Amino acid sequence: MFRSNRRRIVLKSREEIELMRRAGQIVARALDEVRRHTRPGVSTAELDRIAEDVLRRHNAAPVFKGYPNPHPGGPPFPATITACINEELVHGIPSPHRVLQEGDIFSVDCGAYYKGWVGDAAITVPVGEISAEARRLLEVTEQALYEGIAQGRVGNRTEDISAAVQAYVEAHGYSVVREYTGHGVGRNMHEDPQVPNFGQAGKGVPLKAGMTIALEPMVQVGTWKTRVLDDGWTVVSADGSLSAHFEHSFAVTDGEPDILTLL
Ligand code: MG
Ligand code: MG
């Protein structure tokens, strides 16, 4: 497992990383546009259309649309963003019938292909005024992402990233999801190595300059366990507690980690 994992890691040149940054910036624009349109009364299908318009305007294509279902026999994903409300964690399908309400939290994940390279990022956005608990969940999850990225440097291993995410989240009393993980990213959305949001410092694959990783803490107020709804896609917390999700794609360099999905 470890050996095959390491064999399939693709290091990127500086030029390739710049192309990935272009893809990542298009994703960041799409997410920013979705954030600015997130309000009570808007449907998740409208927000999906807004994101897809941004991608098309920049000559980029959605990665998620038509993406094969990870669960055996399930349908391919039908949209540009995944749209998740409250206890929904990841892979929610946008719908004209899902309308955001005051007090919801809304998680949106988006992937774009640009000139053969993938950008992948996610944010969780408050809808109007949200509860103090929901706000704290968003702050902890976003900060956990940056705690993890800060460990993404030469000399460390993948699980140094994982352990930093887990420690930060658990110190705040929340749970990190086990079944879905961060991942290498490049010409494909999912490449090696896997980067879980839990692990033991000092373990995993040695980080090298040119590795590009999509780190994506998924955090739940209650249990770390999840289940999949009957639509074959939407993952929810098993206990119905609130879930949040933030993601950036970044490059390991000889110096500081280089986040590729910033505006
Ligand atoms: Mg993503
Ligand atoms: Mg991802």
mmCIF file of C-alpha atoms and ligand atoms in Angstrom:
data_model
loop_
_atom_site.group_PDB
_atom_site.id
_atom_site.type_symbol
_atom_site.label_atom_id
_atom_site.label_comp_id
_atom_site.label_asym_id
_atom_site.label_seq_id
_atom_site.Cartn_x
_atom_site.Cartn_y
_atom_site.Cartn_z
ATOM 1 C CA MET A 1 0.000 0.000 0.000
ATOM 2 C CA PHE A 2 2.652 2.442 1.097
ATOM 3 C CA ARG A 3 4.980 1.464 -1.725
ATOM 4 C CA SER A 4 2.384 1.678 -4.501
ATOM 5 C CA ASN A 5 1.186 4.957 -3.036
ATOM 6 C CA ARG A 6 4.639 6.472 -3.252
ATOM 7 C CA ARG A 7 5.269 5.137 -6.762
ATOM 8 C CA ARG A 8 2.295 6.939 -8.233
ATOM 9 C CA ILE A 9 3.053 10.400 -6.876
ATOM 10 C CA VAL A 10 3.665 12.831 -9.750
ATOM 11 C CA LEU A 11 5.982 15.773 -9.013
ATOM 12 C CA LYS A 12 5.187 18.972 -10.931
ATOM 13 C CA SER A 13 7.619 21.440 -12.479
ATOM 14 C CA ARG A 14 7.422 25.152 -11.695
ATOM 15 C CA GLU A 15 5.717 25.717 -15.068
ATOM 16 C CA GLU A 16 3.147 23.030 -14.306
ATOM 17 C CA ILE A 17 2.485 24.513 -10.888
ATOM 18 C CA GLU A 18 1.792 27.884 -12.532
ATOM 19 C CA LEU A 19 -0.788 26.225 -14.799
ATOM 20 C CA MET A 20 -2.333 24.598 -11.731
ATOM 21 C CA ARG A 21 -2.485 28.041 -10.133
ATOM 22 C CA ARG A 22 -4.475 29.313 -13.130
ATOM 23 C CA ALA A 23 -6.929 26.421 -12.679
ATOM 24 C CA GLY A 24 -7.017 27.053 -8.939
ATOM 25 C CA GLN A 25 -7.699 30.763 -9.338
ATOM 26 C CA ILE A 26 -10.656 30.026 -11.590
ATOM 27 C CA VAL A 27 -12.068 27.765 -8.879
ATOM 28 C CA ALA A 28 -11.442 30.501 -6.300
ATOM 29 C CA ARG A 29 -13.386 32.970 -8.484
ATOM 30 C CA ALA A 30 -16.279 30.535 -8.832
ATOM 31 C CA LEU A 31 -16.384 29.978 -5.060
ATOM 32 C CA ASP A 32 -16.212 33.717 -4.421
ATOM 33 C CA GLU A 33 -19.115 34.302 -6.787
ATOM 34 C CA VAL A 34 -21.135 31.567 -5.055
ATOM 35 C CA ARG A 35 -20.316 33.090 -1.669
ATOM 36 C CA ARG A 36 -21.536 36.503 -2.830
ATOM 37 C CA HIS A 37 -24.830 35.017 -4.023
ATOM 38 C CA THR A 38 -25.395 32.877 -0.925
ATOM 39 C CA ARG A 39 -28.440 34.214 0.907
ATOM 40 C CA PRO A 40 -31.822 33.011 2.204
ATOM 41 C CA GLY A 41 -34.147 32.159 -0.692
ATOM 42 C CA VAL A 42 -31.545 31.131 -3.269
ATOM 43 C CA SER A 43 -31.599 27.544 -4.533
ATOM 44 C CA THR A 44 -28.510 25.369 -4.735
ATOM 45 C CA ALA A 45 -29.229 24.859 -8.460
ATOM 46 C CA GLU A 46 -28.965 28.635 -9.017
ATOM 47 C CA LEU A 47 -25.622 28.683 -7.225
ATOM 48 C CA ASP A 48 -24.443 25.757 -9.346
ATOM 49 C CA ARG A 49 -25.299 27.668 -12.522
ATOM 50 C CA ILE A 50 -23.392 30.717 -11.236
ATOM 51 C CA ALA A 51 -20.286 28.603 -10.593
ATOM 52 C CA GLU A 52 -20.473 26.904 -13.976
ATOM 53 C CA ASP A 53 -20.801 30.294 -15.716
ATOM 54 C CA VAL A 54 -17.571 31.461 -14.063
ATOM 55 C CA LEU A 55 -15.726 28.340 -15.220
ATOM 56 C CA ARG A 56 -17.004 28.619 -18.807
ATOM 57 C CA ARG A 57 -16.176 32.345 -18.987
ATOM 58 C CA HIS A 58 -12.582 31.447 -18.128
ATOM 59 C CA ASN A 59 -12.410 28.591 -20.653
ATOM 60 C CA ALA A 60 -12.388 26.037 -17.869
ATOM 61 C CA ALA A 61 -14.565 22.936 -17.528
ATOM 62 C CA PRO A 62 -16.193 21.380 -14.465
ATOM 63 C CA VAL A 63 -14.402 18.345 -13.063
ATOM 64 C CA PHE A 64 -17.301 17.035 -11.020
ATOM 65 C CA LYS A 65 -19.895 16.903 -13.809
ATOM 66 C CA GLY A 66 -20.045 13.279 -14.949
ATOM 67 C CA TYR A 67 -17.602 12.176 -12.239
ATOM 68 C CA PRO A 68 -17.990 8.444 -11.537
ATOM 69 C CA ASN A 69 -19.787 7.487 -8.327
ATOM 70 C CA PRO A 70 -17.448 6.161 -5.619
ATOM 71 C CA HIS A 71 -20.235 3.899 -4.357
ATOM 72 C CA PRO A 72 -20.745 0.783 -6.524
ATOM 73 C CA GLY A 73 -23.615 1.079 -9.010
ATOM 74 C CA GLY A 74 -24.339 4.731 -8.216
ATOM 75 C CA PRO A 75 -25.028 7.404 -10.871
ATOM 76 C CA PRO A 76 -22.315 9.849 -12.063
ATOM 77 C CA PHE A 77 -22.333 13.315 -10.445
ATOM 78 C CA PRO A 78 -24.606 15.703 -12.392
ATOM 79 C CA ALA A 79 -23.351 19.216 -11.518
ATOM 80 C CA THR A 80 -20.438 21.682 -11.312
ATOM 81 C CA ILE A 81 -20.471 22.175 -7.542
ATOM 82 C CA THR A 82 -21.335 19.882 -4.691
ATOM 83 C CA ALA A 83 -23.870 21.655 -2.473
ATOM 84 C CA CYS A 84 -24.328 20.674 1.177
ATOM 85 C CA ILE A 85 -26.575 22.211 3.817
ATOM 86 C CA ASN A 86 -26.081 21.816 7.594
ATOM 87 C CA GLU A 87 -25.605 18.088 8.430
ATOM 88 C CA GLU A 88 -24.698 17.369 4.795
ATOM 89 C CA LEU A 89 -20.921 16.988 4.575
ATOM 90 C CA VAL A 90 -19.870 16.465 0.971
ATOM 91 C CA HIS A 91 -21.181 15.397 -2.477
ATOM 92 C CA GLY A 92 -24.639 16.998 -2.186
ATOM 93 C CA ILE A 93 -26.422 17.386 -5.529
ATOM 94 C CA PRO A 94 -27.597 20.936 -6.394
ATOM 95 C CA SER A 95 -31.363 21.181 -6.852
ATOM 96 C CA PRO A 96 -33.955 23.878 -7.627
ATOM 97 C CA HIS A 97 -35.901 22.412 -4.682
ATOM 98 C CA ARG A 98 -33.114 22.970 -2.139
ATOM 99 C CA VAL A 99 -33.519 26.586 -1.038
ATOM 100 C CA LEU A 100 -31.162 28.117 1.530
ATOM 101 C CA GLN A 101 -32.725 29.368 4.764
ATOM 102 C CA GLU A 102 -31.578 31.961 7.285
ATOM 103 C CA GLY A 103 -29.259 30.259 9.776
ATOM 104 C CA ASP A 104 -28.085 27.454 7.463
ATOM 105 C CA ILE A 105 -24.455 26.704 6.756
ATOM 106 C CA PHE A 106 -23.718 25.930 3.112
ATOM 107 C CA SER A 107 -20.700 23.922 1.964
ATOM 108 C CA VAL A 108 -19.653 24.195 -1.654
ATOM 109 C CA ASP A 109 -16.873 22.241 -3.336
ATOM 110 C CA CYS A 110 -15.750 22.971 -6.895
ATOM 111 C CA GLY A 111 -13.206 21.520 -9.305
ATOM 112 C CA ALA A 112 -12.097 22.990 -12.649
ATOM 113 C CA TYR A 113 -10.006 21.724 -15.569
ATOM 114 C CA TYR A 114 -7.899 24.376 -17.235
ATOM 115 C CA LYS A 115 -5.427 23.434 -19.978
ATOM 116 C CA GLY A 116 -5.386 19.889 -18.676
ATOM 117 C CA TRP A 117 -4.804 20.761 -15.019
ATOM 118 C CA VAL A 118 -7.159 20.576 -12.039
ATOM 119 C CA GLY A 119 -7.952 23.126 -9.344
ATOM 120 C CA ASP A 120 -9.950 21.841 -6.354
ATOM 121 C CA ALA A 121 -11.215 23.907 -3.399
ATOM 122 C CA ALA A 122 -14.152 24.161 -1.020
ATOM 123 C CA ILE A 123 -15.676 26.647 1.417
ATOM 124 C CA THR A 124 -18.484 26.652 3.957
ATOM 125 C CA VAL A 125 -20.539 29.829 4.024
ATOM 126 C CA PRO A 126 -23.032 31.185 6.577
ATOM 127 C CA VAL A 127 -26.537 31.915 5.263
ATOM 128 C CA GLY A 128 -27.601 35.146 6.937
ATOM 129 C CA GLU A 129 -27.196 35.087 10.723
ATOM 130 C CA ILE A 130 -26.016 31.725 12.062
ATOM 131 C CA SER A 131 -25.755 30.300 15.579
ATOM 132 C CA ALA A 132 -22.641 30.811 17.692
ATOM 133 C CA GLU A 133 -21.954 27.076 17.466
ATOM 134 C CA ALA A 134 -22.178 27.068 13.674
ATOM 135 C CA ARG A 135 -19.866 30.071 13.469
ATOM 136 C CA ARG A 136 -17.322 28.380 15.718
ATOM 137 C CA LEU A 137 -17.486 25.209 13.598
ATOM 138 C CA LEU A 138 -16.698 27.227 10.479
ATOM 139 C CA GLU A 139 -13.803 29.043 12.152
ATOM 140 C CA VAL A 140 -12.290 25.838 13.547
ATOM 141 C CA THR A 141 -12.600 23.953 10.245
ATOM 142 C CA GLU A 142 -11.054 26.762 8.187
ATOM 143 C CA GLN A 143 -8.210 27.246 10.659
ATOM 144 C CA ALA A 144 -7.595 23.457 10.706
ATOM 145 C CA LEU A 145 -6.988 23.687 6.955
ATOM 146 C CA TYR A 146 -4.276 26.318 7.476
ATOM 147 C CA GLU A 147 -2.760 24.361 10.387
ATOM 148 C CA GLY A 148 -2.452 21.389 8.042
ATOM 149 C CA ILE A 149 -1.049 23.340 5.093
ATOM 150 C CA ALA A 150 1.609 24.863 7.381
ATOM 151 C CA GLN A 151 3.029 21.336 7.802
ATOM 152 C CA GLY A 152 3.220 20.851 4.016
ATOM 153 C CA ARG A 153 6.967 21.337 3.726
ATOM 154 C CA VAL A 154 10.035 19.336 2.747
ATOM 155 C CA GLY A 155 11.325 17.349 5.718
ATOM 156 C CA ASN A 156 7.810 16.475 6.878
ATOM 157 C CA ARG A 157 5.592 13.547 5.916
ATOM 158 C CA THR A 158 1.959 13.438 4.844
ATOM 159 C CA GLU A 159 0.729 12.463 8.282
ATOM 160 C CA ASP A 160 2.355 15.516 9.839
ATOM 161 C CA ILE A 161 -0.306 17.389 7.869
ATOM 162 C CA SER A 162 -3.016 14.934 8.954
ATOM 163 C CA ALA A 163 -2.004 15.059 12.613
ATOM 164 C CA ALA A 164 -2.017 18.874 12.656
ATOM 165 C CA VAL A 165 -5.565 18.962 11.283
ATOM 166 C CA GLN A 166 -6.783 16.337 13.725
ATOM 167 C CA ALA A 167 -5.108 17.918 16.767
ATOM 168 C CA TYR A 168 -6.566 21.352 16.039
ATOM 169 C CA VAL A 169 -10.082 20.044 15.439
ATOM 170 C CA GLU A 170 -10.148 17.710 18.426
ATOM 171 C CA ALA A 171 -8.696 20.390 20.731
ATOM 172 C CA HIS A 172 -11.870 22.336 19.947
ATOM 173 C CA GLY A 173 -14.133 19.391 20.757
ATOM 174 C CA TYR A 174 -15.134 18.459 17.207
ATOM 175 C CA SER A 175 -14.574 15.315 15.118
ATOM 176 C CA VAL A 176 -12.648 14.767 11.873
ATOM 177 C CA VAL A 177 -14.246 12.523 9.287
ATOM 178 C CA ARG A 178 -12.326 9.308 8.486
ATOM 179 C CA GLU A 179 -13.953 8.009 5.297
ATOM 180 C CA TYR A 180 -13.074 10.909 2.980
ATOM 181 C CA THR A 181 -9.611 12.382 2.670
ATOM 182 C CA GLY A 182 -7.401 14.956 1.049
ATOM 183 C CA HIS A 183 -5.421 13.819 -1.962
ATOM 184 C CA GLY A 184 -2.766 14.553 -4.503
ATOM 185 C CA VAL A 185 -4.047 16.714 -7.363
ATOM 186 C CA GLY A 186 -2.654 17.500 -10.810
ATOM 187 C CA ARG A 187 -3.787 16.334 -14.227
ATOM 188 C CA ASN A 188 -6.339 14.279 -12.307
ATOM 189 C CA MET A 189 -8.509 15.401 -9.417
ATOM 190 C CA HIS A 190 -7.513 12.423 -7.286
ATOM 191 C CA GLU A 191 -3.858 11.430 -7.341
ATOM 192 C CA ASP A 192 -1.554 9.918 -4.754
ATOM 193 C CA PRO A 193 -0.804 10.461 -1.979
ATOM 194 C CA GLN A 194 -3.926 10.283 0.128
ATOM 195 C CA VAL A 195 -3.820 12.858 2.921
ATOM 196 C CA PRO A 196 -6.319 11.928 5.650
ATOM 197 C CA ASN A 197 -7.521 14.469 8.199
ATOM 198 C CA PHE A 198 -6.284 12.219 11.005
ATOM 199 C CA GLY A 199 -2.981 10.463 11.546
ATOM 200 C CA GLN A 200 0.284 10.184 13.412
ATOM 201 C CA ALA A 201 2.996 12.802 13.069
ATOM 202 C CA GLY A 202 6.123 11.328 11.482
ATOM 203 C CA LYS A 203 4.231 8.731 9.419
ATOM 204 C CA GLY A 204 3.159 8.634 5.800
ATOM 205 C CA VAL A 205 4.957 9.639 2.630
ATOM 206 C CA PRO A 206 7.945 12.046 2.735
ATOM 207 C CA LEU A 207 6.973 15.415 1.229
ATOM 208 C CA LYS A 208 8.997 16.606 -1.768
ATOM 209 C CA ALA A 209 9.105 19.900 -3.631
ATOM 210 C CA GLY A 210 6.713 19.650 -6.563
ATOM 211 C CA MET A 211 4.084 17.578 -4.781
ATOM 212 C CA THR A 212 0.640 19.141 -5.133
ATOM 213 C CA ILE A 213 -2.017 18.319 -2.572
ATOM 214 C CA ALA A 214 -5.686 19.141 -2.076
ATOM 215 C CA LEU A 215 -6.148 19.255 1.693
ATOM 216 C CA GLU A 216 -9.763 19.258 2.851
ATOM 217 C CA PRO A 217 -10.685 19.042 6.524
ATOM 218 C CA MET A 218 -14.219 17.724 6.999
ATOM 219 C CA VAL A 219 -15.372 18.415 10.517
ATOM 220 C CA GLN A 220 -18.500 17.439 12.437
ATOM 221 C CA VAL A 221 -19.840 18.754 15.713
ATOM 222 C CA GLY A 222 -20.790 15.242 16.888
ATOM 223 C CA THR A 223 -19.644 11.836 15.659
ATOM 224 C CA TRP A 224 -16.932 11.395 12.996
ATOM 225 C CA LYS A 225 -19.141 8.797 11.319
ATOM 226 C CA THR A 226 -21.055 9.481 8.121
ATOM 227 C CA ARG A 227 -23.652 7.825 5.918
ATOM 228 C CA VAL A 228 -24.733 8.195 2.291
ATOM 229 C CA LEU A 229 -28.301 9.200 1.377
ATOM 230 C CA ASP A 230 -30.474 7.265 -1.088
ATOM 231 C CA ASP A 231 -29.508 9.616 -3.950
ATOM 232 C CA GLY A 232 -26.221 7.666 -4.023
ATOM 233 C CA TRP A 233 -24.117 10.804 -3.457
ATOM 234 C CA THR A 234 -24.962 13.024 -0.515
ATOM 235 C CA VAL A 235 -22.835 12.241 2.542
ATOM 236 C CA VAL A 236 -24.287 13.353 5.898
ATOM 237 C CA SER A 237 -23.100 13.118 9.492
ATOM 238 C CA ALA A 238 -24.415 9.841 10.936
ATOM 239 C CA ASP A 239 -25.901 11.651 13.949
ATOM 240 C CA GLY A 240 -27.358 14.638 12.074
ATOM 241 C CA SER A 241 -24.909 17.096 13.667
ATOM 242 C CA LEU A 242 -23.576 20.076 11.699
ATOM 243 C CA SER A 243 -20.726 19.446 9.216
ATOM 244 C CA ALA A 244 -18.237 21.859 7.649
ATOM 245 C CA HIS A 245 -15.663 21.527 4.859
ATOM 246 C CA PHE A 246 -12.836 23.782 3.668
ATOM 247 C CA GLU A 247 -10.283 22.893 0.992
ATOM 248 C CA HIS A 248 -7.292 24.377 -0.799
ATOM 249 C CA SER A 249 -4.934 22.903 -3.363
ATOM 250 C CA PHE A 250 -1.302 23.720 -2.549
ATOM 251 C CA ALA A 251 2.215 22.921 -3.751
ATOM 252 C CA VAL A 252 5.079 21.733 -1.567
ATOM 253 C CA THR A 253 8.098 23.889 -2.398
ATOM 254 C CA ASP A 254 11.652 24.311 -1.128
ATOM 255 C CA GLY A 255 10.235 27.067 1.104
ATOM 256 C CA GLU A 256 6.742 27.933 2.283
ATOM 257 C CA PRO A 257 3.722 25.917 1.111
ATOM 258 C CA ASP A 258 2.241 27.633 -1.964
ATOM 259 C CA ILE A 259 -1.581 27.772 -1.965
ATOM 260 C CA LEU A 260 -2.841 27.545 -5.549
ATOM 261 C CA THR A 261 -6.561 28.213 -5.008
ATOM 262 C CA LEU A 262 -6.413 31.822 -3.773
ATOM 263 C CA LEU A 263 -7.856 34.734 -5.738
HETATM 264 MG MG MG B 1 -12.895 19.505 -3.618
HETATM 265 MG MG MG B 2 -10.654 17.443 -3.092
#
